[in-house]
C-alpha atoms as one frame of an Amber mdcrd trajectory, in Angstrom:
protein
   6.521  -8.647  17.572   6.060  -9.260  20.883   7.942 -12.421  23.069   5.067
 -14.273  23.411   4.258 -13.538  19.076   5.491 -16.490  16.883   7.404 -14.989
  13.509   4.358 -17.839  11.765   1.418 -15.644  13.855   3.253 -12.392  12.672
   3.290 -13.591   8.997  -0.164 -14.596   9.410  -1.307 -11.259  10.641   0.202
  -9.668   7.450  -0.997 -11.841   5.605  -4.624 -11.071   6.469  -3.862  -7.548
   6.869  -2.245  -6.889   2.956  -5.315  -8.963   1.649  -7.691  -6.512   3.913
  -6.260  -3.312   2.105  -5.011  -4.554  -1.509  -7.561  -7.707  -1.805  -7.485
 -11.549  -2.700  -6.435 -11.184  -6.156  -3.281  -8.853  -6.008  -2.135 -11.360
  -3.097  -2.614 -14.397  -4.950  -1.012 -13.124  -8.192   2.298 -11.610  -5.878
   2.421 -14.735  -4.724   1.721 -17.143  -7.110   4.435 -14.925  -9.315   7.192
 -15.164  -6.555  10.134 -17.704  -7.924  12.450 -19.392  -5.549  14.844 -15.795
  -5.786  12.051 -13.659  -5.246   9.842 -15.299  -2.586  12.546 -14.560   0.553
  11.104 -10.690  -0.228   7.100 -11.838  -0.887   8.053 -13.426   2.650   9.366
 -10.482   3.819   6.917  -7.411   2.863   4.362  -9.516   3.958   5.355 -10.314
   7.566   7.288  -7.337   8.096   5.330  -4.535   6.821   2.072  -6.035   6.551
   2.805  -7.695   9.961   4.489  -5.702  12.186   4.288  -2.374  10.841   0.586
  -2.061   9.306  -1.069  -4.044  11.904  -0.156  -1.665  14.973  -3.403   0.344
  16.654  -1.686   3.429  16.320  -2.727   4.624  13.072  -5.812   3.062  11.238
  -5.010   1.729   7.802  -6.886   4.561   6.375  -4.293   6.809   7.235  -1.245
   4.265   6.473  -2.771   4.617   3.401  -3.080   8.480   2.568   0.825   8.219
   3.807   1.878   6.147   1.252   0.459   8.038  -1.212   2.911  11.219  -0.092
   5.616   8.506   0.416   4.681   6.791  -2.755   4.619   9.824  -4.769   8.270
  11.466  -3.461   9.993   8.529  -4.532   8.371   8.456  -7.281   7.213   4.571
  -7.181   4.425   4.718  -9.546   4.115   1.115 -10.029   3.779   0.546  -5.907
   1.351   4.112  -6.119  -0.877   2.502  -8.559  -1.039  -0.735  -6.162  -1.412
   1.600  -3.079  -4.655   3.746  -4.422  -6.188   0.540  -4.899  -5.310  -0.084
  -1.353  -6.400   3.408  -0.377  -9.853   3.094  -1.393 -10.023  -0.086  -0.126
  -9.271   1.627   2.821 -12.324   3.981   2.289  -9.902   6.761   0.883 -11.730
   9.063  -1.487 -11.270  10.133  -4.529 -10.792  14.360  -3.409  -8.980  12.715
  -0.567  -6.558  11.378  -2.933  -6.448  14.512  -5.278  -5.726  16.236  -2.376
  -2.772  14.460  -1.028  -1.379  14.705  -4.578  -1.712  17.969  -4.223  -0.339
  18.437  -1.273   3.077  16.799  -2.375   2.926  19.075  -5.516   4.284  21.736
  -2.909   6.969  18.979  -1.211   8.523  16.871  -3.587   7.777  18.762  -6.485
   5.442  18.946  -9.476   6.529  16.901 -12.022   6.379  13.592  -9.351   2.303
  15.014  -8.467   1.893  15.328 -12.367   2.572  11.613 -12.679   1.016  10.176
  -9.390  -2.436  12.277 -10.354  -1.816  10.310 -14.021  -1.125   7.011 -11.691
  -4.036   7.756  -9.776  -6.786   8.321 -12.099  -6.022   5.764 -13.995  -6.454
   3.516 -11.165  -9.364   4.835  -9.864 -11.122   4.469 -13.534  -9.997   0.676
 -13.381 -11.708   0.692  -9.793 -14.934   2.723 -11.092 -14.612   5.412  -8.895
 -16.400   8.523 -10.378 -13.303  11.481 -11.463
């Protein structure tokens, strides 16, 4: 965030930016869900990662995306993978993109954690009706 960004135009940004990748409906229902305890971190993931972090020209949300996948899958965060391979294909992500990023972490984190992101994934992508 720059000087002359307000934390409200930040907030703002991520808030266009996680509706962009993971769409009006998952928004709306994380928000509408949040209570009094858990809106300070609804508040938070949106402004700071969808803000500060996922709006930056670096790297294209297409390939935030295929990261969290890897990053997704080696903590094993299936719940956040599932909600992220939405966001990937969103993102224009393919399906053999995804297969092979899952993969890929087969080799790095381990096959058992692959096993069940590829389980994650596919299920997701049938729910999206993407052809595997």
């Amino acid at each position: 965030m720059t000087d002359e960004t307000t934390k409200a135009e930040v907030f703002e940004a991520g808030q266009a930016m996680r509706r962009k990748v993971l769409g009006d409906a998952h928004v709306d229902r994380s928000l509408a869900a949040a209570t009094e305890f858990s809106r300070p971190i609804q508040e938070l993931v949106t402004q700071y990662c969808w803000g500060e972090v996922w709006t930056r020209e670096e790297l294209a949300p297409r390939e935030r995306s295929l990261i969290n996948l890897a990053m997704l899958t080696a903590l094993n965060r299936n719940h956040e993978l599932g909600v992220h391979v939405k966001g990937a294909y969103n993102n224009g992500v393919t399906p053999a993109e995804i297969q092979e990023v899952l993969l890929q972490t087969a080799i790095y984190v381990g096959v058992p954690a692959a096993l069940e992101s590829f389980r994650v994934a596919e299920s997701t992508l049938k729910e999206l009706g993407a052809d595997v």
